[in-house]
């Protein structure tokens, strides 16, 4: 029997406002209590909507994994994960690649997460069958044919999906049903999708592997509601959302005529090694195209076994054959946003700030007015957060303010005037505004005042150079009473005065030793360095690097000229970056300018042979004495800063040690 109830003016559930109603079902001698949320999911107009509002998924793929208990996860362990996710602006979870423990969904409902509920179905290994034709296309055909398009597996496939859907159908956090992962496509999944849509038409259906099909055969994609991809390039996403409308990509039924499904990145921005990169670029596309619903980082945590503590105090984790097992995936299980013990990787910090709830979109320096955009889907910013503005100059805070956050509706913008900011802006120096966002009121997991992210806004000055550096350079320029001399001594040039003595190797064009005030600055001769240890993301290009002998590169000087006048010495060098048995890798034209205080300015022009692969890195390698064990710098920090991974850093003065910086 069924009963229908109408709730007038309901308080709707969303990940931002996870309101739950208590339902009590009583019979003689028994009472059942549950908590339900009221909400509506749709894909109208090719846009994923919750409660008729477009939402974006900033999610993670989550496996059951712990370094001590393995795949057995208790309440306190999942709560630790969910708290970390909320601390880093994660709002969605894909249950890769199986249903979670039933009580986990109660937490997802209560704490506010959008969930892709995935059935326990994966048959990726079917593509590994050995056959005379081992081409990629043939392997895909075998993968498709053996299980997913084999009627003998229809009942088993539908059963796995049915058990997932039947068990968790009342959980409001589940906004999408996923048929499984990496099984290819065929009659089994056509049947599973059809059953799911008949049983629960209220939720969209998802299955990324629908794109792996046999050639020359027609498939039914009519019950598939979203277009899902793993690791698509930015260019391919833009092509899908072309000016002429969604064009599809030849899969999931999107052939250019009916490519109108919401686009979900079920896995993207792989977090392995020094990843993930490009998060900001994907965020920009998600904001540009309403049909791009967002996605799920692969993946939440590193998978490894706790082996205790090493003699030097470091924690030891075992994986990828460390226990003598075979087969294994090497380090391909160490690919998460957090370490096995849940210490965040810097990639999680990057994720957090990319998905901050608000952003400064404009700054009127003449009036001290910031334009603030609300990136939340259901919450007014005035109710959710406070803001704190710091004016920085040459890496140091010089002024601060806490302006009131005005009412800004979801996806809206408003101006925030910062009182007295205009008068505080310096005339000179590298100036920025660091605008920090904090949680206004405590919620179930986070305290009031918890950091939600920040913006850094450039501020114009008459001289944007760092004035500390300018003053030091000016002081060095005034101390030109001791003209450096240049003397040719065998295979070296000696540049010196009473303050310093630098020795340059004429065979390499680089310094062998540098001494200032009787203190040696180098423990070994300087070198140009183009090599580094290949990272996980270099797995495809590293073979080209080894073939080009980049790991054996050295420097050779071909031509050199020098002069000494005006309080400085100058050495001009033409060098080659060379390696055994291959052509010259790069030609370098360098000009060394040595001031009377021993400071050195280097200007380089580098031309790489176009036939060579791109360089792993380029720079000077200088081994410093071990006594130099502290580092202070002014620049982007405190985390690492790469062209595709720098949104969690800001300009400031930071300090550390070689151990903390590497």
XYZ file of C-alpha atoms in Angstrom:
662
model
C 0.000 0.000 0.000
C 1.060 3.577 -0.532
C 0.087 6.889 1.002
C 0.638 10.388 -0.343
C 1.167 13.441 1.855
C 1.323 17.070 0.826
C 3.609 19.446 2.734
C 2.535 23.038 2.255
C 5.341 25.565 1.760
C 8.092 23.010 2.408
C 11.599 23.853 3.567
C 13.588 22.442 0.660
C 16.733 20.350 1.039
C 19.997 21.239 -0.703
C 23.668 20.716 0.073
C 23.796 24.314 1.350
C 20.582 24.042 3.375
C 20.256 20.342 4.314
C 16.895 20.636 6.036
C 15.403 17.290 7.078
C 11.893 16.414 8.202
C 11.407 13.725 10.835
C 9.018 10.983 9.746
C 7.582 8.573 12.318
C 5.732 5.481 11.097
C 3.846 3.709 13.857
C 2.030 0.418 14.001
C 0.947 -1.658 16.946
C 4.073 -2.322 18.956
C 6.507 -0.702 16.516
C 7.704 2.742 15.510
C 10.117 3.549 12.673
C 11.817 6.945 12.595
C 13.478 8.341 9.493
C 14.645 11.730 8.276
C 13.756 12.839 4.790
C 14.448 15.858 2.658
C 12.141 17.454 0.138
C 13.817 18.555 -3.063
C 13.466 18.329 -6.843
C 16.136 17.267 -9.345
C 15.862 18.020 -13.060
C 17.932 18.308 -16.218
C 15.621 20.771 -17.916
C 17.273 22.651 -20.755
C 20.412 20.551 -20.510
C 21.237 22.017 -17.081
C 21.478 20.103 -13.809
C 19.079 21.762 -11.386
C 18.153 21.251 -7.751
C 14.905 22.907 -6.706
C 14.837 24.586 -10.152
C 18.146 26.317 -9.500
C 21.300 25.537 -11.438
C 23.882 23.882 -9.162
C 27.562 23.144 -9.637
C 29.236 20.041 -8.278
C 32.639 20.583 -6.681
C 33.068 17.011 -5.671
C 35.419 14.128 -5.038
C 35.487 10.436 -5.832
C 35.556 8.642 -2.493
C 36.681 5.065 -1.780
C 36.406 3.251 1.548
C 40.051 3.254 2.620
C 42.071 3.605 5.807
C 45.779 2.804 6.384
C 44.966 0.758 9.509
C 41.472 -0.670 9.021
C 41.602 -0.986 5.229
C 38.157 -0.873 3.591
C 36.329 -1.110 6.933
C 35.255 2.411 7.856
C 33.637 3.300 11.172
C 31.475 6.303 12.016
C 34.337 8.393 13.403
C 36.421 7.744 10.279
C 33.758 8.841 7.808
C 32.996 11.865 9.999
C 36.658 12.846 9.866
C 36.545 12.672 6.071
C 33.318 14.637 5.801
C 34.609 17.336 8.136
C 37.760 17.671 6.019
C 35.625 17.925 2.900
C 33.489 20.682 4.376
C 36.627 22.511 5.517
C 37.810 22.536 1.899
C 34.556 23.519 0.124
C 33.701 20.042 -1.202
C 29.955 19.752 -1.795
C 29.573 16.461 -3.679
C 30.627 12.805 -3.481
C 30.630 10.069 -6.085
C 30.499 6.716 -4.277
C 33.192 5.222 -6.467
C 32.575 2.504 -7.341
C 29.990 0.848 -5.090
C 27.231 1.814 -2.672
C 28.443 3.069 0.687
C 27.416 1.790 4.109
C 23.753 2.716 4.685
C 24.415 5.040 7.629
C 26.872 7.081 5.545
C 23.950 8.398 3.516
C 22.281 9.605 6.715
C 25.375 11.757 7.235
C 25.384 12.966 3.623
C 21.731 13.976 4.079
C 22.324 15.726 7.398
C 25.589 17.500 6.620
C 24.756 18.490 3.050
C 26.440 16.665 0.171
C 25.205 15.970 -3.339
C 25.782 12.269 -3.997
C 26.094 10.233 -7.172
C 24.986 6.818 -5.951
C 26.981 4.282 -7.946
C 26.174 0.596 -8.370
C 28.833 -2.023 -7.626
C 29.693 -2.910 -11.205
C 33.071 -2.723 -12.927
C 34.457 -5.060 -15.580
C 37.438 -3.107 -16.841
C 39.604 -6.218 -16.883
C 37.597 -7.708 -19.742
C 39.559 -5.482 -22.116
C 42.800 -7.260 -21.134
C 41.974 -10.599 -22.765
C 44.879 -11.722 -24.969
C 44.000 -12.148 -28.647
C 45.795 -12.032 -32.021
C 44.657 -8.435 -32.522
C 45.841 -6.423 -29.500
C 45.056 -3.002 -30.942
C 43.185 -0.528 -28.775
C 40.109 -0.712 -30.985
C 40.037 -4.511 -30.830
C 40.483 -4.452 -27.062
C 37.508 -2.109 -26.747
C 35.400 -4.430 -28.897
C 36.259 -7.386 -26.650
C 35.578 -5.320 -23.540
C 32.168 -4.365 -24.854
C 31.263 -7.824 -26.141
C 32.264 -10.074 -23.236
C 30.008 -8.714 -20.487
C 28.239 -5.401 -21.095
C 26.752 -6.418 -24.457
C 26.283 -10.068 -23.499
C 22.649 -10.985 -22.672
C 23.881 -13.648 -20.249
C 24.915 -10.827 -17.903
C 21.720 -8.767 -18.134
C 20.092 -10.148 -14.994
C 23.277 -9.734 -12.940
C 23.796 -6.161 -14.151
C 20.198 -5.119 -13.496
C 20.302 -6.817 -10.096
C 23.312 -4.790 -8.952
C 21.711 -1.541 -10.055
C 18.338 -2.500 -8.580
C 19.793 -3.300 -5.154
C 21.590 0.048 -5.099
C 18.491 2.023 -6.079
C 16.000 0.093 -3.938
C 18.060 0.389 -0.775
C 18.874 4.100 -1.011
C 15.824 5.509 -2.796
C 14.726 7.620 0.178
C 17.986 9.494 0.627
C 17.644 13.135 -0.504
C 21.408 13.551 -0.867
C 21.409 11.163 -3.830
C 20.734 13.335 -6.862
C 21.851 10.894 -9.548
C 22.052 7.120 -10.093
C 25.218 5.777 -11.694
C 25.045 2.367 -13.354
C 28.656 1.525 -12.497
C 32.154 2.265 -13.720
C 34.213 1.275 -16.749
C 32.227 -1.692 -18.029
C 31.694 -0.474 -21.618
C 28.104 -0.485 -22.952
C 25.514 -2.790 -24.389
C 22.241 -4.588 -23.798
C 22.917 -5.145 -20.089
C 23.138 -1.436 -19.358
C 20.295 -0.579 -21.694
C 18.171 -2.842 -19.471
C 19.585 -1.407 -16.235
C 18.915 2.165 -17.359
C 15.382 1.306 -18.477
C 14.590 -0.333 -15.121
C 16.018 2.626 -13.202
C 13.966 5.200 -15.116
C 10.786 3.160 -14.627
C 11.389 2.738 -10.910
C 12.664 6.251 -10.140
C 11.988 8.860 -12.819
C 12.699 11.626 -10.273
C 16.496 11.334 -10.520
C 18.833 11.602 -13.531
C 20.824 8.573 -14.639
C 24.582 8.520 -15.199
C 27.023 6.155 -16.877
C 30.331 7.404 -18.281
C 31.268 4.121 -19.935
C 28.345 4.383 -22.352
C 30.839 5.914 -24.777
C 32.627 2.568 -25.292
C 30.586 0.753 -27.914
C 31.124 -1.574 -30.842
C 31.481 -0.154 -34.336
C 28.546 -0.386 -36.713
C 25.894 -1.100 -34.102
C 23.004 1.062 -32.905
C 22.458 1.481 -29.178
C 19.659 2.846 -27.021
C 20.774 5.857 -24.964
C 17.267 7.215 -24.383
C 17.280 6.450 -20.653
C 20.649 8.125 -20.028
C 20.187 11.658 -18.695
C 23.700 13.132 -18.460
C 26.760 13.195 -20.651
C 29.700 12.050 -18.540
C 33.411 12.126 -19.277
C 36.657 11.249 -17.547
C 39.605 13.626 -17.909
C 38.425 15.558 -20.965
C 40.648 18.334 -22.201
C 39.525 21.914 -21.822
C 39.390 22.155 -25.614
C 37.053 19.178 -25.965
C 34.647 20.673 -23.425
C 34.597 23.970 -25.302
C 33.926 22.073 -28.515
C 30.943 20.356 -26.894
C 29.526 23.752 -25.913
C 30.208 25.462 -29.215
C 28.530 28.682 -30.336
C 26.050 26.700 -32.398
C 24.851 24.832 -29.313
C 25.882 21.518 -27.777
C 27.460 19.410 -30.489
C 28.145 16.217 -28.576
C 31.246 14.153 -29.090
C 29.947 11.061 -30.826
C 29.148 9.130 -27.661
C 26.305 8.667 -25.202
C 23.963 9.469 -28.059
C 25.377 12.980 -28.450
C 25.862 13.049 -32.191
C 25.426 16.757 -32.798
C 21.657 16.650 -33.088
C 20.680 15.638 -29.569
C 23.717 16.605 -27.498
C 21.629 18.464 -24.939
C 22.388 16.536 -21.780
C 24.136 18.153 -18.797
C 27.866 17.472 -18.909
C 29.372 15.865 -15.774
C 33.097 15.422 -15.168
C 32.798 12.154 -13.260
C 36.597 12.093 -12.920
C 38.916 15.020 -13.649
C 42.064 16.800 -12.458
C 43.840 13.623 -11.365
C 45.391 14.277 -7.937
C 48.345 11.899 -8.347
C 51.823 13.229 -7.618
C 52.085 17.015 -7.687
C 48.485 17.404 -8.729
C 45.846 18.375 -9.437
C 46.613 21.139 -11.913
C 44.289 23.274 -14.045
C 41.539 23.480 -11.414
C 41.070 27.195 -12.065
C 40.747 26.612 -15.815
C 38.045 23.975 -15.307
C 36.274 26.270 -12.835
C 36.165 29.024 -15.452
C 34.548 26.666 -17.975
C 32.017 25.483 -15.393
C 31.019 29.100 -14.811
C 30.932 29.884 -18.524
C 28.633 27.019 -19.556
C 25.426 26.376 -17.619
C 25.312 22.871 -19.049
C 28.651 21.962 -17.463
C 27.513 20.719 -14.066
C 30.951 20.405 -12.484
C 32.565 17.206 -11.415
C 34.511 14.976 -9.101
C 38.274 15.015 -8.523
C 40.001 11.661 -8.767
C 40.341 11.005 -5.890
C 39.806 11.730 -2.213
C 42.539 9.751 -0.428
C 45.806 7.926 -0.995
C 45.454 4.156 -0.500
C 48.246 2.542 1.523
C 48.914 0.334 4.543
C 50.398 1.787 7.718
C 53.733 0.075 8.421
C 54.615 2.106 11.511
C 57.434 4.577 12.031
C 60.894 4.535 10.435
C 64.044 5.129 12.539
C 64.122 8.756 11.390
C 60.586 9.320 12.681
C 58.790 9.320 9.338
C 55.583 7.342 8.876
C 55.979 4.366 6.520
C 53.180 3.385 4.136
C 53.194 0.240 1.995
C 51.662 -0.040 -1.479
C 52.344 -1.280 -5.002
C 54.246 -4.514 -4.319
C 55.739 -3.526 -0.959
C 54.108 -6.613 0.577
C 55.225 -8.947 -2.205
C 51.825 -8.993 -3.858
C 51.194 -9.391 -7.601
C 49.603 -7.995 -9.646
C 49.502 -4.451 -8.375
C 49.201 -0.899 -9.692
C 52.514 0.461 -8.452
C 51.977 3.945 -7.083
C 48.718 4.414 -8.973
C 46.829 4.092 -5.687
C 48.686 7.094 -4.247
C 46.540 9.609 -6.079
C 44.442 11.422 -3.519
C 43.820 14.903 -2.198
C 44.806 13.691 1.281
C 47.554 11.372 2.498
C 46.550 7.991 3.968
C 46.471 9.582 7.452
C 44.245 12.386 6.053
C 46.890 15.099 6.113
C 45.832 17.375 3.225
C 47.955 17.513 0.102
C 48.568 21.010 -1.230
C 46.202 20.079 -4.056
C 43.332 20.075 -1.571
C 44.302 23.594 -0.491
C 44.227 24.575 -4.166
C 40.785 22.994 -4.559
C 39.478 24.862 -1.525
C 40.407 28.286 -2.780
C 39.276 27.664 -6.354
C 35.842 26.753 -4.971
C 35.575 29.589 -2.440
C 32.021 30.872 -1.962
C 32.700 34.407 -3.200
C 35.109 36.195 -5.510
C 36.160 39.760 -6.154
C 35.334 40.389 -9.804
C 36.334 44.075 -9.992
C 38.114 46.760 -7.959
C 37.631 50.507 -8.336
C 40.788 51.886 -6.760
C 39.615 55.493 -6.979
C 36.664 54.839 -4.671
C 37.959 51.814 -2.752
C 35.050 49.683 -3.985
C 35.180 45.918 -4.491
C 32.632 44.084 -6.631
C 31.804 40.780 -4.972
C 30.142 37.816 -6.709
C 28.244 35.096 -4.863
C 29.115 31.619 -6.191
C 26.721 29.826 -3.874
C 23.551 28.328 -5.316
C 20.975 28.923 -2.551
C 22.522 31.137 0.129
C 22.730 34.912 0.493
C 26.325 35.904 1.255
C 25.300 38.282 4.041
C 23.880 35.330 5.976
C 26.815 33.043 5.284
C 30.114 34.873 5.657
C 32.124 37.836 6.851
C 35.074 39.413 5.061
C 38.407 40.855 6.126
C 40.555 43.078 3.891
C 44.327 43.393 4.288
C 46.367 45.916 2.317
C 49.808 44.455 1.640
C 52.913 46.297 0.476
C 56.132 44.493 -0.400
C 54.788 41.370 1.262
C 53.885 42.960 4.604
C 50.422 43.995 5.896
C 50.167 47.764 6.331
C 46.411 48.310 6.833
C 43.288 46.267 7.438
C 39.521 46.596 7.518
C 36.426 44.464 8.090
C 33.711 45.839 5.804
C 30.143 44.618 6.109
C 29.054 42.005 3.582
C 25.891 43.278 1.864
C 22.978 41.117 0.818
C 24.078 39.300 -2.347
C 21.674 36.650 -3.675
C 22.920 33.372 -5.150
C 24.848 33.943 -8.403
C 24.477 37.699 -7.878
C 26.919 40.596 -7.512
C 27.097 43.703 -5.355
C 29.583 46.451 -4.543
C 31.390 46.599 -1.211
C 32.880 49.976 -0.343
C 35.909 49.644 1.953
C 36.042 52.810 4.118
C 39.344 54.725 4.204
C 41.059 52.264 1.878
C 41.913 54.926 -0.710
C 43.892 56.962 1.824
C 45.848 53.890 2.941
C 47.175 52.899 -0.502
C 50.943 53.541 -0.655
C 52.583 55.624 -3.369
C 55.272 53.024 -4.108
C 55.847 49.310 -3.733
C 54.202 46.083 -4.842
C 50.746 46.457 -3.326
C 47.862 43.994 -3.169
C 44.599 43.547 -1.333
C 44.098 40.160 0.310
C 40.365 39.672 0.866
C 39.615 36.783 3.228
C 36.225 35.135 3.713
C 35.132 33.529 6.998
C 32.109 31.536 8.146
C 29.659 33.875 9.865
C 27.973 31.399 12.211
C 29.005 27.946 13.405
C 27.381 24.955 11.751
C 27.422 21.290 12.689
C 31.037 20.789 11.603
C 32.758 24.167 11.363
C 33.171 26.936 13.955
C 32.273 30.567 13.411
C 35.152 32.421 11.816
C 36.416 29.375 9.928
C 38.455 30.326 6.858
C 36.541 29.816 3.594
C 39.097 31.152 1.104
C 40.571 34.392 -0.142
C 41.118 36.689 -3.112
C 44.243 38.654 -3.955
C 43.616 41.875 -5.868
C 46.439 43.915 -7.464
C 46.721 47.571 -6.416
C 48.365 50.176 -8.650
C 51.217 52.357 -7.346
C 53.537 54.822 -9.075
C 56.449 52.378 -8.740
C 55.281 48.738 -8.413
C 58.749 47.417 -7.622
C 59.487 45.986 -4.189
C 60.967 48.995 -2.396
C 63.092 46.890 -0.042
C 64.836 45.488 -3.099
C 65.094 48.937 -4.690
C 66.761 50.370 -1.589
C 69.209 47.478 -1.424
C 70.039 47.888 -5.113
C 70.534 51.628 -4.708
C 72.822 51.074 -1.736
C 74.850 48.592 -3.755
C 75.078 51.049 -6.630
C 76.458 53.762 -4.367
C 79.187 51.467 -3.086
C 81.110 51.648 -6.361
C 84.323 52.981 -4.850
C 85.985 49.581 -5.252
C 86.009 48.829 -8.970
C 85.956 45.055 -9.560
C 88.789 43.711 -11.673
C 88.754 40.840 -14.135
C 91.834 38.666 -14.531
C 92.359 35.671 -16.785
C 93.904 32.825 -14.787
C 94.313 29.634 -16.815
C 90.858 28.194 -17.508
C 89.172 30.721 -15.233
C 88.268 34.370 -14.906
C 88.741 35.891 -11.460
C 86.447 38.821 -10.713
C 87.282 40.478 -7.408
C 87.893 43.480 -5.208
C 88.492 43.846 -1.481
C 84.901 42.769 -0.707
C 84.517 39.605 -2.786
C 86.182 37.072 -5.055
C 84.232 35.169 -7.714
C 85.853 32.600 -10.008
C 84.163 31.842 -13.352
C 85.031 28.709 -15.344
C 85.760 29.716 -18.944
C 84.895 26.194 -20.125
C 81.334 26.336 -18.812
C 80.619 30.070 -18.560
C 79.466 29.546 -14.966
C 80.928 30.319 -11.556
C 83.073 27.724 -9.798
C 83.280 29.635 -6.528
C 81.693 32.758 -5.046
C 83.089 34.347 -1.895
C 81.866 37.510 -0.165
C 83.515 38.797 3.012
C 85.494 35.553 3.351
C 82.244 33.539 3.359
C 81.917 30.898 0.645
C 78.527 30.923 -1.056
C 78.886 27.725 -3.107
C 79.712 24.174 -2.045
C 80.198 23.061 -5.656
C 80.514 24.684 -9.091
C 77.369 26.254 -10.490
C 75.552 24.441 -13.312
C 72.660 25.000 -15.688
C 70.027 22.442 -14.770
C 67.403 21.172 -17.195
C 66.736 17.844 -15.466
C 64.515 16.750 -12.622
C 63.036 13.474 -11.476
C 60.073 12.644 -13.735
C 56.774 12.928 -11.914
C 53.691 10.764 -12.316
C 52.280 13.234 -14.820
C 55.440 12.870 -16.950
C 54.817 9.182 -17.613
C 54.316 9.687 -21.345
C 56.931 12.356 -22.108
C 59.769 11.010 -19.966
C 60.801 8.503 -22.648
C 61.448 11.445 -24.990
C 63.492 13.171 -22.286
C 65.690 10.137 -21.770
C 66.118 9.736 -25.542
C 67.278 13.365 -25.738
C 69.790 12.647 -22.928
C 68.418 15.456 -20.804
C 69.495 13.539 -17.701
C 73.151 13.805 -18.871
C 73.111 17.457 -19.947
C 76.078 19.712 -19.204
C 77.139 23.219 -20.219
C 79.906 24.250 -22.610
C 81.068 27.809 -23.280
C 81.950 28.727 -26.889
C 82.644 32.445 -26.770
C 83.380 34.922 -23.983
C 84.129 38.639 -23.591
C 84.549 40.790 -20.504
C 85.027 44.352 -19.312
C 85.391 46.265 -16.045
C 84.349 49.910 -15.687
C 81.768 52.134 -14.036
C 81.896 50.215 -10.755
C 80.891 46.871 -12.304
C 82.376 43.966 -14.222
C 80.555 42.369 -17.159
C 81.080 38.971 -18.723
C 79.218 38.009 -21.904
C 79.103 34.303 -22.723
C 77.679 32.156 -25.497
C 77.033 28.675 -24.122
C 75.515 25.434 -25.237
C 73.467 23.001 -23.183
C 74.815 19.719 -24.524
C 74.602 15.970 -23.909
C 76.398 12.909 -25.307
C 75.577 11.648 -28.850
C 72.783 14.162 -29.551
C 72.809 17.602 -31.115
C 73.044 20.727 -28.983
C 69.941 20.952 -26.818
C 69.896 24.738 -26.438
C 72.000 27.816 -27.142
C 72.338 30.290 -24.280
C 73.531 33.887 -24.476
C 74.277 35.144 -20.962
C 75.451 38.463 -19.546
C 76.845 38.440 -16.006
C 77.023 41.850 -14.286
C 79.001 41.844 -11.036
C 78.658 44.900 -8.775
C 81.303 46.196 -6.388
C 79.562 44.587 -3.397
C 79.771 41.158 -5.047
C 76.120 40.959 -6.041
C 75.472 39.379 -9.435
C 72.837 40.129 -12.066
C 72.262 37.543 -14.813
C 70.367 38.056 -18.062
C 69.892 34.999 -20.289
C 68.447 34.387 -23.738
C 67.765 30.696 -24.339
C 66.905 29.070 -27.673
C 66.010 25.386 -27.545
C 66.470 23.225 -30.625
C 62.916 22.940 -31.942
C 63.425 19.246 -32.662
C 63.979 18.529 -28.987
C 61.100 17.852 -26.548
C 60.157 20.573 -24.087
C 62.559 20.929 -21.173
C 61.691 19.401 -17.787
C 62.989 22.607 -16.198
C 65.520 25.368 -16.761
C 67.553 27.217 -14.174
C 70.801 27.559 -12.271
C 71.780 24.874 -9.800
C 73.750 26.271 -6.876
C 74.691 24.012 -3.963
C 74.847 26.133 -0.822
C 76.777 25.463 2.389
C 74.817 23.472 4.974
C 75.136 26.368 7.393
C 72.618 28.231 5.222
C 69.671 26.414 6.776
C 67.028 29.166 6.868
C 65.152 30.744 3.969
C 63.223 34.010 3.875
C 61.629 35.233 0.670
C 59.112 37.714 -0.636
C 56.809 36.242 -3.253
C 53.970 33.791 -3.687
C 53.564 31.520 -0.677
C 53.326 29.740 1.641
C 52.576 26.830 -0.714
C 54.233 25.930 -3.991
C 53.364 28.053 -6.988
C 53.098 26.692 -10.524
C 51.436 28.150 -13.579
C 48.500 25.731 -13.158
C 48.556 25.377 -9.358
C 48.939 28.635 -7.417
C 45.479 29.692 -6.252
C 46.193 28.830 -2.606
C 49.178 31.207 -2.395
C 49.439 34.971 -2.076
C 52.206 37.578 -2.154
C 53.874 37.926 1.220
C 57.081 37.463 3.182
C 57.585 33.827 4.149
C 60.290 31.823 5.858
C 61.215 28.180 6.139
C 63.960 25.590 5.892
C 65.094 23.363 3.020
C 63.061 20.591 4.646
C 59.846 22.624 4.735
C 60.260 23.990 1.219
C 60.842 20.658 -0.532
